[in-house]
Amino acid sequence: MTTFLWITQSCLALMFMTGGGMKVFKSKQKLLEFSPGFARMPIVVPRLVGVLEILGAVGIIVPTLTNIYPQLTNAAAVGLALTLIGAAIYHIKRNEYKTIPFMSVLFVMAVAVAFLR
């Protein structure tokens, strides 16, 4: 079970670090090329979401790895699950249904870490 959780946590961290890093560090033009939906909102919104995703990615690995406040891993997993719910709502409103299955898998992974860790 521990190996399964570490693999799950690592996959989540990788996905959210990548996505969050893109939202934080890409220029506004590159970000709009990737996701035109960001044009309708102030640039601070995707930047803030990106920072939260990066913090969640760190939080899902570091506390358990260092054994310093390991319960923070559960909190990070819940936060990432809530982020995925928000992302699903955003994509459904924009009729972007292709992303929902992938986000559903990530959601299940985050919930599994939250309850099993």
PDB file of C-alpha atoms in Angstrom:
ATOM      1  CA  MET A   1       0.000   0.000   0.000  1.00  0.00           C
ATOM      2  CA  THR A   2       2.845   2.385   0.802  1.00  0.00           C
ATOM      3  CA  THR A   3       4.361   1.925  -2.652  1.00  0.00           C
ATOM      4  CA  PHE A   4       0.993   2.593  -4.278  1.00  0.00           C
ATOM      5  CA  LEU A   5       0.584   5.809  -2.273  1.00  0.00           C
ATOM      6  CA  TRP A   6       4.085   7.036  -3.108  1.00  0.00           C
ATOM      7  CA  ILE A   7       3.515   6.408  -6.810  1.00  0.00           C
ATOM      8  CA  THR A   8       0.151   8.159  -6.623  1.00  0.00           C
ATOM      9  CA  GLN A   9       1.605  11.114  -4.718  1.00  0.00           C
ATOM     10  CA  SER A  10       4.503  11.392  -7.146  1.00  0.00           C
ATOM     11  CA  CYS A  11       2.201  11.398 -10.169  1.00  0.00           C
ATOM     12  CA  LEU A  12      -0.015  14.052  -8.598  1.00  0.00           C
ATOM     13  CA  ALA A  13       2.977  16.177  -7.653  1.00  0.00           C
ATOM     14  CA  LEU A  14       4.402  15.928 -11.156  1.00  0.00           C
ATOM     15  CA  MET A  15       1.106  16.841 -12.822  1.00  0.00           C
ATOM     16  CA  PHE A  16       0.377  19.790 -10.549  1.00  0.00           C
ATOM     17  CA  MET A  17       3.954  21.071 -10.530  1.00  0.00           C
ATOM     18  CA  THR A  18       3.943  21.043 -14.324  1.00  0.00           C
ATOM     19  CA  GLY A  19       0.537  22.669 -14.688  1.00  0.00           C
ATOM     20  CA  GLY A  20       1.138  25.176 -11.916  1.00  0.00           C
ATOM     21  CA  GLY A  21       4.568  26.071 -13.226  1.00  0.00           C
ATOM     22  CA  MET A  22       3.112  26.708 -16.639  1.00  0.00           C
ATOM     23  CA  LYS A  23       0.450  29.027 -15.216  1.00  0.00           C
ATOM     24  CA  VAL A  24       2.969  30.923 -13.095  1.00  0.00           C
ATOM     25  CA  PHE A  25       6.013  31.166 -15.348  1.00  0.00           C
ATOM     26  CA  LYS A  26       4.726  31.313 -18.940  1.00  0.00           C
ATOM     27  CA  SER A  27       4.146  34.705 -20.488  1.00  0.00           C
ATOM     28  CA  LYS A  28       0.570  35.868 -20.844  1.00  0.00           C
ATOM     29  CA  GLN A  29       0.689  35.306 -24.618  1.00  0.00           C
ATOM     30  CA  LYS A  30       1.972  31.721 -24.287  1.00  0.00           C
ATOM     31  CA  LEU A  31      -0.615  31.037 -21.589  1.00  0.00           C
ATOM     32  CA  LEU A  32      -3.401  32.312 -23.841  1.00  0.00           C
ATOM     33  CA  GLU A  33      -2.153  30.122 -26.705  1.00  0.00           C
ATOM     34  CA  PHE A  34      -2.378  27.100 -24.411  1.00  0.00           C
ATOM     35  CA  SER A  35      -5.740  28.033 -22.894  1.00  0.00           C
ATOM     36  CA  PRO A  36      -7.702  30.785 -24.625  1.00  0.00           C
ATOM     37  CA  GLY A  37     -10.230  30.750 -21.788  1.00  0.00           C
ATOM     38  CA  PHE A  38      -7.795  32.707 -19.634  1.00  0.00           C
ATOM     39  CA  ALA A  39      -8.375  35.758 -21.883  1.00  0.00           C
ATOM     40  CA  ARG A  40     -11.686  36.392 -20.139  1.00  0.00           C
ATOM     41  CA  MET A  41     -10.113  36.760 -16.714  1.00  0.00           C
ATOM     42  CA  PRO A  42      -7.416  38.907 -15.172  1.00  0.00           C
ATOM     43  CA  ILE A  43      -3.945  37.344 -15.464  1.00  0.00           C
ATOM     44  CA  VAL A  44      -3.733  37.211 -11.677  1.00  0.00           C
ATOM     45  CA  VAL A  45      -6.355  34.403 -11.594  1.00  0.00           C
ATOM     46  CA  PRO A  46      -4.363  31.741 -13.488  1.00  0.00           C
ATOM     47  CA  ARG A  47      -1.187  32.912 -11.718  1.00  0.00           C
ATOM     48  CA  LEU A  48      -2.870  32.409  -8.322  1.00  0.00           C
ATOM     49  CA  VAL A  49      -4.212  29.004  -9.341  1.00  0.00           C
ATOM     50  CA  GLY A  50      -0.702  28.079 -10.504  1.00  0.00           C
ATOM     51  CA  VAL A  51       0.815  29.067  -7.157  1.00  0.00           C
ATOM     52  CA  LEU A  52      -1.810  26.998  -5.331  1.00  0.00           C
ATOM     53  CA  GLU A  53      -1.090  24.020  -7.586  1.00  0.00           C
ATOM     54  CA  ILE A  54       2.655  24.290  -6.911  1.00  0.00           C
ATOM     55  CA  LEU A  55       2.045  24.526  -3.164  1.00  0.00           C
ATOM     56  CA  GLY A  56      -0.230  21.485  -3.374  1.00  0.00           C
ATOM     57  CA  ALA A  57       2.420  19.543  -5.300  1.00  0.00           C
ATOM     58  CA  VAL A  58       5.030  20.337  -2.653  1.00  0.00           C
ATOM     59  CA  GLY A  59       2.563  19.656   0.149  1.00  0.00           C
ATOM     60  CA  ILE A  60       1.619  16.239  -1.144  1.00  0.00           C
ATOM     61  CA  ILE A  61       5.255  15.026  -1.025  1.00  0.00           C
ATOM     62  CA  VAL A  62       7.403  16.942   1.454  1.00  0.00           C
ATOM     63  CA  PRO A  63       5.532  16.441   4.766  1.00  0.00           C
ATOM     64  CA  THR A  64       5.398  12.661   4.371  1.00  0.00           C
ATOM     65  CA  LEU A  65       8.943  12.490   3.027  1.00  0.00           C
ATOM     66  CA  THR A  66      10.406  14.485   5.922  1.00  0.00           C
ATOM     67  CA  ASN A  67       7.965  13.150   8.521  1.00  0.00           C
ATOM     68  CA  ILE A  68       7.396  16.751   9.652  1.00  0.00           C
ATOM     69  CA  TYR A  69       3.671  17.310  10.096  1.00  0.00           C
ATOM     70  CA  PRO A  70       2.788  14.394   7.793  1.00  0.00           C
ATOM     71  CA  GLN A  71      -0.920  15.201   8.215  1.00  0.00           C
ATOM     72  CA  LEU A  72      -0.288  18.174   5.904  1.00  0.00           C
ATOM     73  CA  THR A  73      -0.088  15.658   3.065  1.00  0.00           C
ATOM     74  CA  ASN A  74      -3.757  14.866   3.658  1.00  0.00           C
ATOM     75  CA  ALA A  75      -4.621  18.567   3.680  1.00  0.00           C
ATOM     76  CA  ALA A  76      -2.705  19.101   0.433  1.00  0.00           C
ATOM     77  CA  ALA A  77      -4.508  16.157  -1.177  1.00  0.00           C
ATOM     78  CA  VAL A  78      -7.880  17.597  -0.154  1.00  0.00           C
ATOM     79  CA  GLY A  79      -6.823  20.996  -1.512  1.00  0.00           C
ATOM     80  CA  LEU A  80      -5.820  19.453  -4.836  1.00  0.00           C
ATOM     81  CA  ALA A  81      -9.126  17.562  -4.992  1.00  0.00           C
ATOM     82  CA  LEU A  82     -10.999  20.840  -4.452  1.00  0.00           C
ATOM     83  CA  THR A  83      -8.859  22.471  -7.141  1.00  0.00           C
ATOM     84  CA  LEU A  84      -9.869  19.701  -9.523  1.00  0.00           C
ATOM     85  CA  ILE A  85     -13.547  20.235  -8.741  1.00  0.00           C
ATOM     86  CA  GLY A  86     -13.132  23.910  -9.566  1.00  0.00           C
ATOM     87  CA  ALA A  87     -11.275  23.060 -12.774  1.00  0.00           C
ATOM     88  CA  ALA A  88     -14.007  20.627 -13.795  1.00  0.00           C
ATOM     89  CA  ILE A  89     -16.679  23.288 -13.276  1.00  0.00           C
ATOM     90  CA  TYR A  90     -14.618  25.767 -15.312  1.00  0.00           C
ATOM     91  CA  HIS A  91     -14.170  23.312 -18.188  1.00  0.00           C
ATOM     92  CA  ILE A  92     -17.808  22.180 -18.166  1.00  0.00           C
ATOM     93  CA  LYS A  93     -18.961  25.800 -18.403  1.00  0.00           C
ATOM     94  CA  ARG A  94     -16.697  26.217 -21.435  1.00  0.00           C
ATOM     95  CA  ASN A  95     -17.992  22.972 -23.020  1.00  0.00           C
ATOM     96  CA  GLU A  96     -14.507  21.438 -22.833  1.00  0.00           C
ATOM     97  CA  TYR A  97     -15.571  17.919 -21.954  1.00  0.00           C
ATOM     98  CA  LYS A  98     -12.434  16.167 -23.217  1.00  0.00           C
ATOM     99  CA  THR A  99     -10.506  17.130 -20.065  1.00  0.00           C
ATOM    100  CA  ILE A 100     -13.073  15.760 -17.613  1.00  0.00           C
ATOM    101  CA  PRO A 101     -11.977  12.068 -17.685  1.00  0.00           C
ATOM    102  CA  PHE A 102      -8.345  12.995 -17.007  1.00  0.00           C
ATOM    103  CA  MET A 103      -9.323  15.345 -14.183  1.00  0.00           C
ATOM    104  CA  SER A 104     -11.587  12.644 -12.761  1.00  0.00           C
ATOM    105  CA  VAL A 105      -8.650  10.249 -12.542  1.00  0.00           C
ATOM    106  CA  LEU A 106      -6.549  12.913 -10.808  1.00  0.00           C
ATOM    107  CA  PHE A 107      -9.455  13.610  -8.446  1.00  0.00           C
ATOM    108  CA  VAL A 108      -9.726   9.924  -7.482  1.00  0.00           C
ATOM    109  CA  MET A 109      -5.966   9.811  -6.919  1.00  0.00           C
ATOM    110  CA  ALA A 110      -6.074  12.892  -4.683  1.00  0.00           C
ATOM    111  CA  VAL A 111      -8.993  11.516  -2.675  1.00  0.00           C
ATOM    112  CA  ALA A 112      -7.170   8.172  -2.295  1.00  0.00           C
ATOM    113  CA  VAL A 113      -4.111   9.935  -0.886  1.00  0.00           C
ATOM    114  CA  ALA A 114      -6.278  12.038   1.422  1.00  0.00           C
ATOM    115  CA  PHE A 115      -8.013   9.013   2.924  1.00  0.00           C
ATOM    116  CA  LEU A 116      -5.299   6.357   2.801  1.00  0.00           C
ATOM    117  CA  ARG A 117      -2.250   8.332   3.884  1.00  0.00           C
TER     118      ARG A 117
END
